[in-house]
Tab-separated table of C-alpha atoms in Angstrom:
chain	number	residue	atom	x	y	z
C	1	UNK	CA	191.582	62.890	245.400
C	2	UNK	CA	189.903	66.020	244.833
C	3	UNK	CA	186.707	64.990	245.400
C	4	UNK	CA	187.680	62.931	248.428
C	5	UNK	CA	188.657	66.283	250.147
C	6	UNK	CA	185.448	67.826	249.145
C	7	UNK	CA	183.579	65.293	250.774
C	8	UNK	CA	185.602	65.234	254.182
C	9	UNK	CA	185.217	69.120	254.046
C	10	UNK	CA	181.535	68.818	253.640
C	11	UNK	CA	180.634	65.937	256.560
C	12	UNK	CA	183.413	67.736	258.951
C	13	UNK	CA	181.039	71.283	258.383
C	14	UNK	CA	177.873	69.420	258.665
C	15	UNK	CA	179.026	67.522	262.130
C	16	UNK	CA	180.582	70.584	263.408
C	17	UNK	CA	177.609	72.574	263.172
C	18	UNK	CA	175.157	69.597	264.319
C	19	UNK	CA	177.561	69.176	268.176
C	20	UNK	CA	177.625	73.094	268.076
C	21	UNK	CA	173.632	72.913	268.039
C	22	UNK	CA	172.789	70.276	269.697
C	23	UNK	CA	175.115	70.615	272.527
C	24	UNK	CA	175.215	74.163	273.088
C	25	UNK	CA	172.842	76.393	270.527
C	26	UNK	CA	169.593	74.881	270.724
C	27	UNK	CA	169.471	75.631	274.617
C	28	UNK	CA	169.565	78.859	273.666
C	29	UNK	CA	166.488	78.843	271.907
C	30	UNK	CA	163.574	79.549	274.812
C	31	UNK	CA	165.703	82.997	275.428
C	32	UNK	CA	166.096	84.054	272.527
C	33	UNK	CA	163.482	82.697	270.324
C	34	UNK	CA	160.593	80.960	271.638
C	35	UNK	CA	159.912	82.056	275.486
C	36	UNK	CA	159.625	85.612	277.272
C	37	UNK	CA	158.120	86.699	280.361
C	38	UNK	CA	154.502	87.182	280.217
C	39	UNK	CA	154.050	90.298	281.610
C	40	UNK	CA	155.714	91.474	278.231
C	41	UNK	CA	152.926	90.308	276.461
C	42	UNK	CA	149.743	91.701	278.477
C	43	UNK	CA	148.552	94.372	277.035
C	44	UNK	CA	149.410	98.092	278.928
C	45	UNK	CA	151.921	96.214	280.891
C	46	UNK	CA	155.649	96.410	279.760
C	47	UNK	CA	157.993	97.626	282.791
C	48	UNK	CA	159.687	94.734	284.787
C	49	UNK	CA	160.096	96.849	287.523
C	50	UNK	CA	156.495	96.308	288.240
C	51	UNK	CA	157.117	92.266	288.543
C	52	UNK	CA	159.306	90.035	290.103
C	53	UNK	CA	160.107	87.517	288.212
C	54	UNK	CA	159.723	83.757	289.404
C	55	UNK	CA	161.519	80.600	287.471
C	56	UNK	CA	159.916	77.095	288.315
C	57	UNK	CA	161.211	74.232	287.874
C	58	UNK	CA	159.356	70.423	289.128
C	59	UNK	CA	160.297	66.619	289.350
C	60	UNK	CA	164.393	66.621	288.205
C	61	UNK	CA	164.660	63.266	289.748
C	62	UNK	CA	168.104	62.731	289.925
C	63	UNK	CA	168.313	59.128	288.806
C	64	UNK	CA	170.076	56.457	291.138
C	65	UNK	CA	170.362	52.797	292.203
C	66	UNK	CA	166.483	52.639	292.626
C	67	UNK	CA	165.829	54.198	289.072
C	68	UNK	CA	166.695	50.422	286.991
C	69	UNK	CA	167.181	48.518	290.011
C	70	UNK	CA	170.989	48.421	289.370
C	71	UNK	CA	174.116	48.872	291.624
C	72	UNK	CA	175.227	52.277	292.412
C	73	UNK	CA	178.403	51.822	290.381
C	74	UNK	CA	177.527	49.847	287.233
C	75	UNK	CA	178.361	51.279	283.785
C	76	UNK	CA	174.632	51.486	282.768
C	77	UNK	CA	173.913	53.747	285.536
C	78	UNK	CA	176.745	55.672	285.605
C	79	UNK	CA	176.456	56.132	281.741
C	80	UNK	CA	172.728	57.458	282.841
C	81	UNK	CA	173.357	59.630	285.738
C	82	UNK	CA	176.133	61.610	283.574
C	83	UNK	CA	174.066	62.461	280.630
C	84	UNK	CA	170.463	63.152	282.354
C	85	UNK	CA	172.562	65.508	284.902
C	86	UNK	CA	174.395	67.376	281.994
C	87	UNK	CA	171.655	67.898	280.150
C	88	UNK	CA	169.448	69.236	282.963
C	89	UNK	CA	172.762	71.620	283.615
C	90	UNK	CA	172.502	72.727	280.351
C	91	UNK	CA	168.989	73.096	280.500
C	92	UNK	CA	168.855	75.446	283.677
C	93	UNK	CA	172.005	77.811	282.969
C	94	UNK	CA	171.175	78.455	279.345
C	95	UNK	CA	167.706	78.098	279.332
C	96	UNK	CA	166.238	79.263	282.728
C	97	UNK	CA	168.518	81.656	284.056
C	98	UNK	CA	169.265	83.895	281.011
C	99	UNK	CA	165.933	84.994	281.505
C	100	UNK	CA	167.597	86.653	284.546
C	101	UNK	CA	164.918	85.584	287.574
C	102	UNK	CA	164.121	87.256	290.514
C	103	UNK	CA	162.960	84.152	292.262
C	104	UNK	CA	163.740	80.314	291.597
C	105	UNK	CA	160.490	78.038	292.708
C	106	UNK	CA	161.401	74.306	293.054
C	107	UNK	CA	158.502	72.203	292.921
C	108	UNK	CA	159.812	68.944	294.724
C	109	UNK	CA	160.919	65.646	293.511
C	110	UNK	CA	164.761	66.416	293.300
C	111	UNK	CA	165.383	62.995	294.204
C	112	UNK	CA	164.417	59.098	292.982
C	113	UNK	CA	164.885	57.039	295.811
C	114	UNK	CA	165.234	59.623	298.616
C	115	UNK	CA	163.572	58.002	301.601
C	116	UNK	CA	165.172	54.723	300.371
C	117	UNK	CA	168.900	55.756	300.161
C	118	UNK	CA	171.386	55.824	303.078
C	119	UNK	CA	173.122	58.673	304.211
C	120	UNK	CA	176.101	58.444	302.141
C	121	UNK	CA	174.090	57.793	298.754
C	122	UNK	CA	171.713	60.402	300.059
C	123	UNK	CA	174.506	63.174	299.917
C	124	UNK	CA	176.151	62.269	297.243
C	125	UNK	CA	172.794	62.620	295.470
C	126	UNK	CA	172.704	65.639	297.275
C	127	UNK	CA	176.108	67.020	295.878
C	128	UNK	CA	174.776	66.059	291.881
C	129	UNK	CA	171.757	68.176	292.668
C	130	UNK	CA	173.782	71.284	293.883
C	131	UNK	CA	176.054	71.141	290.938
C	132	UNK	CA	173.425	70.406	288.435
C	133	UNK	CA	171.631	73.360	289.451
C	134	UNK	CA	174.187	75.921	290.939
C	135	UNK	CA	173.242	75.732	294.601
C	136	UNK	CA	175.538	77.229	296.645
C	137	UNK	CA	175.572	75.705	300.457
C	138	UNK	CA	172.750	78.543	301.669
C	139	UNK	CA	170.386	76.442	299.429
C	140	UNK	CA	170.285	79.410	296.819
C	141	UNK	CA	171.466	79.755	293.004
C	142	UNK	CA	173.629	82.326	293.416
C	143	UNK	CA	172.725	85.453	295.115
C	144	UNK	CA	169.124	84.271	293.904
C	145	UNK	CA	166.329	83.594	296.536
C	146	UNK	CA	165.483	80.019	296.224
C	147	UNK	CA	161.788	78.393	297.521
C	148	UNK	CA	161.415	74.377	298.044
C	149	UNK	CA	158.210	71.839	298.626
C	150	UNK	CA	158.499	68.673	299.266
C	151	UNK	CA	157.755	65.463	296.875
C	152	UNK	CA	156.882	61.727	296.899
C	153	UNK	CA	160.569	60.649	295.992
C	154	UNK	CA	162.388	63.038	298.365
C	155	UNK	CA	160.563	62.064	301.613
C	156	UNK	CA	157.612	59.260	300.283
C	157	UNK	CA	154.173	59.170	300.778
C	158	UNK	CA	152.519	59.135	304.392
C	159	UNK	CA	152.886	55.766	304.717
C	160	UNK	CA	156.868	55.273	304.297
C	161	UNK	CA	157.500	58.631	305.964
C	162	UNK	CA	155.694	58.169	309.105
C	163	UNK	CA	157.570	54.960	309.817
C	164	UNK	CA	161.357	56.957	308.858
C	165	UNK	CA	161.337	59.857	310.928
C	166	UNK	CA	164.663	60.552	310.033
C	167	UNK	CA	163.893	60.609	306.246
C	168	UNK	CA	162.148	63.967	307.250
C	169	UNK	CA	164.580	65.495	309.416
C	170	UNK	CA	167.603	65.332	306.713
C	171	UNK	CA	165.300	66.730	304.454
C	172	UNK	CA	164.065	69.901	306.539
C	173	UNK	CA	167.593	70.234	307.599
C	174	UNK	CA	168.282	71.308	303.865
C	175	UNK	CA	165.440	72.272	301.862
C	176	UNK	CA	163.774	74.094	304.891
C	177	UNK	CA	159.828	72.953	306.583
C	178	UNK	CA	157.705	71.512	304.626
C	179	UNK	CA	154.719	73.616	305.387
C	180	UNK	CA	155.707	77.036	304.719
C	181	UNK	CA	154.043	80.463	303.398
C	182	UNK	CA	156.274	83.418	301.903
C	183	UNK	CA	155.853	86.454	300.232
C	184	UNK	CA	156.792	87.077	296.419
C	185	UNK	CA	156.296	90.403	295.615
C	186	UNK	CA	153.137	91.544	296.571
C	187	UNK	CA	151.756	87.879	296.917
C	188	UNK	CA	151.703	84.953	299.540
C	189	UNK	CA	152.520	81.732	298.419
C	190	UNK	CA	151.292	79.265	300.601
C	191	UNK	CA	153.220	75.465	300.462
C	192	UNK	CA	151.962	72.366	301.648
C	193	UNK	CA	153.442	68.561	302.342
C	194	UNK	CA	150.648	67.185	299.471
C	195	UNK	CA	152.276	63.685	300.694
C	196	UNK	CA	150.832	64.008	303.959
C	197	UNK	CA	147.592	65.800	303.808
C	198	UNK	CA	145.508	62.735	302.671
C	199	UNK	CA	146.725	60.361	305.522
C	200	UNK	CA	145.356	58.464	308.212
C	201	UNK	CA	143.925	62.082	310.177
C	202	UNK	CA	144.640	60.807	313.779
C	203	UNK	CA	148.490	60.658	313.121
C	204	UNK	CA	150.958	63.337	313.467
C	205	UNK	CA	152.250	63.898	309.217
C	206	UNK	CA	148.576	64.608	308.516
C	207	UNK	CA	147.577	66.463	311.629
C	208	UNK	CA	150.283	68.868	311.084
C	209	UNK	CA	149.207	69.497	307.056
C	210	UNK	CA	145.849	70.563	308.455
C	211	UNK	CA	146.850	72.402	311.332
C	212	UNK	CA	148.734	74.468	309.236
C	213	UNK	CA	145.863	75.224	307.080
C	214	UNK	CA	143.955	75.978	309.708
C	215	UNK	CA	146.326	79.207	310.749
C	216	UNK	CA	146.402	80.339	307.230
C	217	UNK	CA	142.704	80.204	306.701
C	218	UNK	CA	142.252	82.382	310.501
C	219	UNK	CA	144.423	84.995	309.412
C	220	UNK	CA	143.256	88.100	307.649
C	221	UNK	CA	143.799	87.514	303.819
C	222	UNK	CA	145.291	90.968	302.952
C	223	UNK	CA	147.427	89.760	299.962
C	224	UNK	CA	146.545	87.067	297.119
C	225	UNK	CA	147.475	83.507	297.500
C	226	UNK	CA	148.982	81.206	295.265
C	227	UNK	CA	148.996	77.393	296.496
C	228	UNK	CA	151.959	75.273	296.251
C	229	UNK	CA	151.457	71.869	296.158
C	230	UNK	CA	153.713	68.845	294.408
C	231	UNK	CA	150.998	66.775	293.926
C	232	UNK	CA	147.867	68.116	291.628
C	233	UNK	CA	144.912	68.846	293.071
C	234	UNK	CA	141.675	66.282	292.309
C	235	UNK	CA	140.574	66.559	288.659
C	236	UNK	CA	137.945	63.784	287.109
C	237	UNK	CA	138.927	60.822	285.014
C	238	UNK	CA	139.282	61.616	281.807
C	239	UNK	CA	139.477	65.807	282.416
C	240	UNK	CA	141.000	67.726	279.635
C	241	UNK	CA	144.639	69.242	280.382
C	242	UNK	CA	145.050	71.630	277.386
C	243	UNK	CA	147.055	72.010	274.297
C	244	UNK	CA	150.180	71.438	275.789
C	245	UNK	CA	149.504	67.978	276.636
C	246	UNK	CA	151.930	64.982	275.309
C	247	UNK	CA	150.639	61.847	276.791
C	248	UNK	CA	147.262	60.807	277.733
C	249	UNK	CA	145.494	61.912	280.523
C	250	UNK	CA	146.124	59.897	284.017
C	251	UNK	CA	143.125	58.455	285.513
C	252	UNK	CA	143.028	58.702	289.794
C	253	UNK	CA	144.918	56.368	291.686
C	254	UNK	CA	144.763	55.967	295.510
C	255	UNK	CA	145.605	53.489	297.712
C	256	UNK	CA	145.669	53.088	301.679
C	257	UNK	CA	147.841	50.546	303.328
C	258	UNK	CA	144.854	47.828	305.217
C	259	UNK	CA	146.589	48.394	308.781
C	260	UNK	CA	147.269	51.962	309.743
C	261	UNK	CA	145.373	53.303	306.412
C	262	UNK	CA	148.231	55.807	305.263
C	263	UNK	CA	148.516	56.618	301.706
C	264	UNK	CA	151.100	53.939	299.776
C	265	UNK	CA	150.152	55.550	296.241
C	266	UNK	CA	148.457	59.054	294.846
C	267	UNK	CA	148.671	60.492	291.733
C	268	UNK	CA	145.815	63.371	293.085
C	269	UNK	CA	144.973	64.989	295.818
C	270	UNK	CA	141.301	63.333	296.950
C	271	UNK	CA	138.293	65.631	296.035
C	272	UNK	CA	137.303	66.412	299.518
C	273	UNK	CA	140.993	67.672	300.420
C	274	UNK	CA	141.501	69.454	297.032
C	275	UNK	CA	137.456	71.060	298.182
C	276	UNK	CA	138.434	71.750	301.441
C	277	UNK	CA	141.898	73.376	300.890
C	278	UNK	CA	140.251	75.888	298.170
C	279	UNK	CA	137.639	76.667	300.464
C	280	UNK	CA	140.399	77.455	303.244
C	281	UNK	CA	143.034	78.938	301.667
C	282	UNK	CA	141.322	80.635	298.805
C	283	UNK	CA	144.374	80.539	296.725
C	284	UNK	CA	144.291	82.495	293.160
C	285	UNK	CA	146.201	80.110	291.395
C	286	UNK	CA	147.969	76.529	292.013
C	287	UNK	CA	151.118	75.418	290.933
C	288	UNK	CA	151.558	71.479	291.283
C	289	UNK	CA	153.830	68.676	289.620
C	290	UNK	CA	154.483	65.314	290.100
C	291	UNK	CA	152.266	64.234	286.581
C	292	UNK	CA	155.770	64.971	284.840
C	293	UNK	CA	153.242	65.762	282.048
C	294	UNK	CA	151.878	69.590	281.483
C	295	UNK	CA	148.178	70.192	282.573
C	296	UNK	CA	145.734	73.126	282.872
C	297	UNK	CA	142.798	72.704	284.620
C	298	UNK	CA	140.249	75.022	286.045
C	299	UNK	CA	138.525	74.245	289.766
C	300	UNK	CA	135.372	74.803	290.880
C	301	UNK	CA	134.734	75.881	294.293
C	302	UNK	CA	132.867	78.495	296.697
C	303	UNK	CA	135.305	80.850	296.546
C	304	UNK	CA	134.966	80.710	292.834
C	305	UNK	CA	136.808	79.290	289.617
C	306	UNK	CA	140.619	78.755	290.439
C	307	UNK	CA	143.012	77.954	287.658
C	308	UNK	CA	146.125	75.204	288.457
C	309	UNK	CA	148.917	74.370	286.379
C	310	UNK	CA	150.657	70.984	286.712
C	311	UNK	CA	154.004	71.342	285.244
C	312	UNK	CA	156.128	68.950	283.167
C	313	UNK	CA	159.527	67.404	284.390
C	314	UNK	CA	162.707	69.750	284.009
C	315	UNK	CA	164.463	65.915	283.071
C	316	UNK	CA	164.453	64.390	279.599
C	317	UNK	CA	164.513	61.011	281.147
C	318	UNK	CA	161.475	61.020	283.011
C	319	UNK	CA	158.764	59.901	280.508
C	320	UNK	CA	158.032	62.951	279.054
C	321	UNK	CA	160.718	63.928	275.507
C	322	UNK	CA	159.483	67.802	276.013
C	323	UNK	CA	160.479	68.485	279.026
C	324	UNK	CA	159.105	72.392	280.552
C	325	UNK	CA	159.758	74.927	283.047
C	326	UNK	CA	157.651	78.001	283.613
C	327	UNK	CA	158.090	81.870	283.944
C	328	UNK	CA	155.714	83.386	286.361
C	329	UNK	CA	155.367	87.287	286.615
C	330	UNK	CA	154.451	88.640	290.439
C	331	UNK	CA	153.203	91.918	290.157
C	332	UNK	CA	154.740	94.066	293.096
C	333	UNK	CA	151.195	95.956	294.270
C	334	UNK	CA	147.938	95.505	293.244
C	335	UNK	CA	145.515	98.026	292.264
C	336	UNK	CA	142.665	98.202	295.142
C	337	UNK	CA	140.032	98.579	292.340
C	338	UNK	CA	141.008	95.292	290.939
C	339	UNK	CA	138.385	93.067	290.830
C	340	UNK	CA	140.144	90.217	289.454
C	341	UNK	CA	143.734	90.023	290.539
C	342	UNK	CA	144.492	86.423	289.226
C	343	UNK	CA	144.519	87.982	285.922
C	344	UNK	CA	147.441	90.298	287.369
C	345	UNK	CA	149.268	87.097	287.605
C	346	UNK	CA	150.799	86.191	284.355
C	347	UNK	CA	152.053	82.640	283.645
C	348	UNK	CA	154.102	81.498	280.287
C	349	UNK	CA	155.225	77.924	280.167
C	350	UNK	CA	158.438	77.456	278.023
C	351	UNK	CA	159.660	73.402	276.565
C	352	UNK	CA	163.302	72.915	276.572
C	353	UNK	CA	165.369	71.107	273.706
C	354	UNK	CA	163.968	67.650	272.960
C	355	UNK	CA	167.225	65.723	273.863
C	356	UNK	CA	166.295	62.722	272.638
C	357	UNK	CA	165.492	63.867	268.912
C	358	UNK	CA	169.102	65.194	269.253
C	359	UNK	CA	170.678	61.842	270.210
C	360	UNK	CA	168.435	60.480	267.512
C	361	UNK	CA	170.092	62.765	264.829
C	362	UNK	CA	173.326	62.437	265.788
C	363	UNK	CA	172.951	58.611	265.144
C	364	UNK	CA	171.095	59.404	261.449
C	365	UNK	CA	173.908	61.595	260.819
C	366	UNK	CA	176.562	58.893	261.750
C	367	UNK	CA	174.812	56.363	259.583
C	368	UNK	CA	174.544	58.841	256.423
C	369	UNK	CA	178.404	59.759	257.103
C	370	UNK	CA	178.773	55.792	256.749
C	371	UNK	CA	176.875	55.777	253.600
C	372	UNK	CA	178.495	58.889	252.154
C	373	UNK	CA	181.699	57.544	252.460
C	374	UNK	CA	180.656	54.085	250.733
C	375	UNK	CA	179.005	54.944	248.333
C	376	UNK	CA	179.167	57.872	247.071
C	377	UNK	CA	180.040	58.283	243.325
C	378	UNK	CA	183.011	60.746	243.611
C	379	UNK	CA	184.466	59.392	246.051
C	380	UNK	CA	182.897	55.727	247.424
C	381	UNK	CA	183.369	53.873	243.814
C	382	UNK	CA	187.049	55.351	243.755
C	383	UNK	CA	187.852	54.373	247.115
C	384	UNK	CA	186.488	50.588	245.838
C	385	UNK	CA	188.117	50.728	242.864
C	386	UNK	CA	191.775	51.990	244.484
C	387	UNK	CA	190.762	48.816	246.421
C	388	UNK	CA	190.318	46.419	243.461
C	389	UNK	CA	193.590	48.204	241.615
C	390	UNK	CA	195.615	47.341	245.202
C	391	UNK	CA	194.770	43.774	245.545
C	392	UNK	CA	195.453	42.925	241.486
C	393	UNK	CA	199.089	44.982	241.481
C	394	UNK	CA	199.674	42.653	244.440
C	395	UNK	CA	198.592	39.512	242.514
C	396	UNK	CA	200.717	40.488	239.378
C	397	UNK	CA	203.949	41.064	241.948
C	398	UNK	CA	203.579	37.728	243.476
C	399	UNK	CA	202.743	35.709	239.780
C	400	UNK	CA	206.170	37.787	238.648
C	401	UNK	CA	208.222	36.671	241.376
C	402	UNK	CA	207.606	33.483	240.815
C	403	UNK	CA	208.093	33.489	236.874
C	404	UNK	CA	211.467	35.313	238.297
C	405	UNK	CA	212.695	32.571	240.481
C	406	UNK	CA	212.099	29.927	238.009
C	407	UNK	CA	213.799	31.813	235.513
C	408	UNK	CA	216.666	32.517	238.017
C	409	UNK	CA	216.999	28.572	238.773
C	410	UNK	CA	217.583	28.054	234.828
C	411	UNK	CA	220.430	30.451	234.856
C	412	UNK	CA	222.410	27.804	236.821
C	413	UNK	CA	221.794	24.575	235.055
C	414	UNK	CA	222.323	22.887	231.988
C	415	UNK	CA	220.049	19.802	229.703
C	416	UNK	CA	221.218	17.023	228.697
C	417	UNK	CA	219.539	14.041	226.284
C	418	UNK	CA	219.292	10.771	227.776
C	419	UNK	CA	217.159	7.850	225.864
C	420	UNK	CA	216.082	4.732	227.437
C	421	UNK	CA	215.877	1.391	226.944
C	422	UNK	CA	212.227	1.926	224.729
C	423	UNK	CA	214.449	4.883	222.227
C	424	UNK	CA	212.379	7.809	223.635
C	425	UNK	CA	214.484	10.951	224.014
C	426	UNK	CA	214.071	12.766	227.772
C	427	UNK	CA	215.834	16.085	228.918
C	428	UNK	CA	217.309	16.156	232.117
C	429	UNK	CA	218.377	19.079	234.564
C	430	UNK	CA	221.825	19.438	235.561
C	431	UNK	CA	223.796	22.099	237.606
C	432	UNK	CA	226.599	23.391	236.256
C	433	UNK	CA	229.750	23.102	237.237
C	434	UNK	CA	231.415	25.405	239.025
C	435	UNK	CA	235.125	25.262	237.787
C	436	UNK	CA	237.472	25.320	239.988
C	437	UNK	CA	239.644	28.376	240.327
C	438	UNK	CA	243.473	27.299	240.658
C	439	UNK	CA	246.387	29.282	242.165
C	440	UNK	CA	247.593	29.763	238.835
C	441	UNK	CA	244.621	31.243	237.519
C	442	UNK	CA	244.931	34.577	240.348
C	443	UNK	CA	246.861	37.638	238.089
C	444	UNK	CA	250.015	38.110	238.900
C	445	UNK	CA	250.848	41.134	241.587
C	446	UNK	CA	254.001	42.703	241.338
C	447	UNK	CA	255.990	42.301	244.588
C-alpha cells in the first residue's frame, strides 16, 4: 500500500507539471527566454524610445468547412477548429504581446475559404478571428494600432475575385483597402493586393495594383520604404531560404485561366512584376507570407540589393510544426548621414511552442502511466497478485459452501441396510422423522 501511494504521488507530480507546461509555461518561453527585440541586440543601440516596435503575424487560416471538405458542424471539424484557435490564442497573448508592441502587422490569410463562404459562415469566421486575436470592433488589439493586407484565402486570386465583386467589398469593409501606404515611425510601409498585380492587365483588379504603384513611385521618396506584400516576391527554383528553413524549398507555380487569362494559382510573384515593383517603389526591405514556411532571400535590382523575409504561419496546423512570428524594430528618425538605412531596420524572427510535440508527449506520458501502473514491481506485481489472492479466496468460499450444504443435508437423515435378492449389503438415505409434538407434551402453565 505504501508503495502504491508513492507511485500515484509520483505520476500525479509528473502530469501536473507536464499540463502546467505544455498548456500554459512553454508559451512563455519566446519572452522570457528565447526572443527579444532586435534593436536590443545592435550594437550602440539600447533605448526603445528610439523604436517603435512592430509584431507580425501571417497566414492564421482559420480552418472551416473548405479545410477537409467536411460539414460545418461535424465533430471532426469542430474538434479542429477548437484546438487550432486555442492554441493560436495562446500563442498571440503569451507569446506576442508580452513583448508589449507598438504596432501589430497582419500579413493576410486570416481566413481558409473566404471568397467561398456565405455571409453567415463568413462572420462567424469573422467572430473566431476577433476572439482568437483580441480585436476589438475598430479592427485593433486593444488600444494597439493594427495594419492588414490582403491574401489568397481571404479574397482569392484574380481570377475568383474578379468574378465576386462582393467577396471584395465585405472584405474592405473590415480590414480596410487593399492598396494602402502608412507611416511606422519614421518609415512608409507601402501594401499591395499581391493577388491582383499579376492579372490579366486590361481588367480593373490589376489596373488598380499598378495604378497605385504608379503614385507611389511619382512622389518624392523622403522616408524609407518597406514593401508589404502576402505573396513572396520571384525567387529561382531551387534558391536558398536560410537556416531557418523546415521544409524544402517550393519551386514556381503559375497558372492563367485559357479564357480571360487571370491568375487561378501563384505561389510567387512573376520576375518581371517582382523587377518592376523594386525598381518603382524602391522599398528597403519586404515582408511577404503565404509559403507558411520561413525564407530569407536577397533581390537583385537597380536600385540595389533588397533583403525580403517570407514568414512562417502563426497556426500549428498549417503544414509547418514550428510555427513563427516576427519582431521588427522602426527606428523613429534617421540619421541624414546614413548611408545605409536598411541596416537601421532591425528584424528578429521568434518560433512559438511546437504544439504537436506537446500532444505527442502527452500521449507517451499516458502510455508510460499505463505501463507504470502494470507493471511496475512495487506496485504492478502486487496489484496482480491482490488479483490472484481475490479470485482463489472466492474459489475456496464457494468449494466450502458446498462441503457445508452437503454436510447440512446429513444432519437431517438417517441410513439404513437393505440387501437384495443377490446378498449384497446397500445403504440407503432416509429423513428422519419428525415426531410429533402432542398436547400433552406442552409444560404445564399455571392458570
Amino acid at each position: 500500500m505504501k508503495h502504491h501511494h508513492k507511485l500515484t504521488v509520483a505520476l500525479c507530480l509528473i502530469w501536473a507539471a507536464t499540463i502546467l507546461y505544455g498548456e500554459m509555461f512553454a508559451f512563455w518561453v519566446p519572452s522570457l527566454f528565447t526572443c527579444s527585440w532586435p534593436h536590443h541586440k545592435s550594437d550602440g543601440v539600447e533605448s526603445d524610445g528610439n523604436f517603435t516596435k512592430v509584431a507580425i503575424v501571417t497566414d492564421p487560416q482559420l480552418m472551416d468547412k473548405t479545410s477537409f471538405r467536411l460539414s460545418s458542424k461535424t465533430l471532426a471539424l469542430e474538434l479542429a477548429q477548437f484546438y487550432t484557435d486555442i492554441n493560436m490564442r495562446r500563442s498571440f497573448f503569451r507569446s506576442v504581446l508580452p513583448f508589449k508592441p507598438d504596432v501589430v502587422l497582419f500579413l493576410g490569410d486570416y481566413f481558409d475559404g473566404g471568397p467561398f463562404l456565405s455571409e453567415e459562415e463568413w462572420q462567424e469566421s469573422l467572430s473566431r478571428l476577433k476572439h482568437v486575436f483580441g480585436l476589438n470592433s475598430e479592427g485593433r488589439v486593444g488600444d494597439i494600432p493594427t495594419f492588414y493586407i490582403p491574401g489568397n484565402h481571404d479574397i482569392g486570386y484574380s481570377r475568383v475575385a474578379s468574378h465576386k465583386q462582393g467577396v471584395i467589398d465585405r472584405y474592405e469593409k473590415v480590414f480596410g483597402v487593399r492598396n494602402r501606404r502608412f507611416m511606422i515611425g519614421n518609415v512608409e510601409f507601402i501594401s499591395i493586393d499581391a493577388q491582383a498585380i499579376d492579372g490579366n492587365s486590361k481588367k480593373d483588379l490589376a489596373s488598380e495594383v499598378w495604378k497605385f504603384v504608379q503614385n507611389v513611385s511619382t512622389d518624392a521618396q523622403s522616408h524609407p520604404r518597406v514593401l508589404l506584400t502576402h505573396i513572396p516576391l520571384y525567387r529561382p527554383d531551387q534558391t536558398p531560404c536560410g537556416p531557418h528553413r523546415g521544409s524544402s524549398v517550393i519551386d514556381q507555380r503559375f497558372w492563367r485561366h485559357s479564357q480571360d487569362q487571370e491568375v487561378i494559382y501563384q505561389n510567387y510573384i512573376t520576375p518581371e512584376s517582382s523587377t518592376k515593383l523594386l525598381e518603382l517603389i524602391k522599398p528597403i526591405l519586404v515582408l511577404s507570407g503565404h509559403d507558411h514556411d520561413q525564407c530569407t532571400v536577397i533581390h537583385k535590382s537597380k536600385a540595389g540589393s533588397v533583403t525580403e523575409h517570407t514568414l512562417g504561419t502563426v497556426s500549428w496546423q498549417q503544414g509547418n510544426i514550428h510555427p513563427s512570428f516576427m519582431l521588427l524594430s522602426v527606428p523613429k528618425a534617421f540619421h541624414r548621414n546614413s548611408s545605409d538605412p536598411d541596416k537601421m531596420l532591425h528584424t528578429q524572427l521568434c518560433f512559438l511552442p511546437s504544439q504537436l510535440f506537446i500532444y505527442m508527449w502527452y500521449l507517451s506520458l499516458f502510455v508510460m502511466s499505463l505501463l507504470a501502473l502494470l507493471l511496475w514491481p512495487n506496485h504492478g506485481i502486487s496489484f496482480l497478485n491482490n488479483a490472484a489472492d481475490c479470485i482463489s479466496n472466492v474459489m475456496k468460499s464457494s468449494f466450502l459452501s458446498s462441503v457445508t450444504k452437503e454436510k447440512n443435508e446429513d444432519e437431517n437423515c438417517e441410513y439404513e441396510m437393505v440387501w437384495d435378492a443377490e446378498g449384497s449389503m446397500h445403504l440407503v438415505k432416509k429423513a428422519l422423522q419428525t415426531p410429533v409434538k402432542r398436547q400433552s407434551d406442552k409444560p404445564l402453565v399455571e392458570k
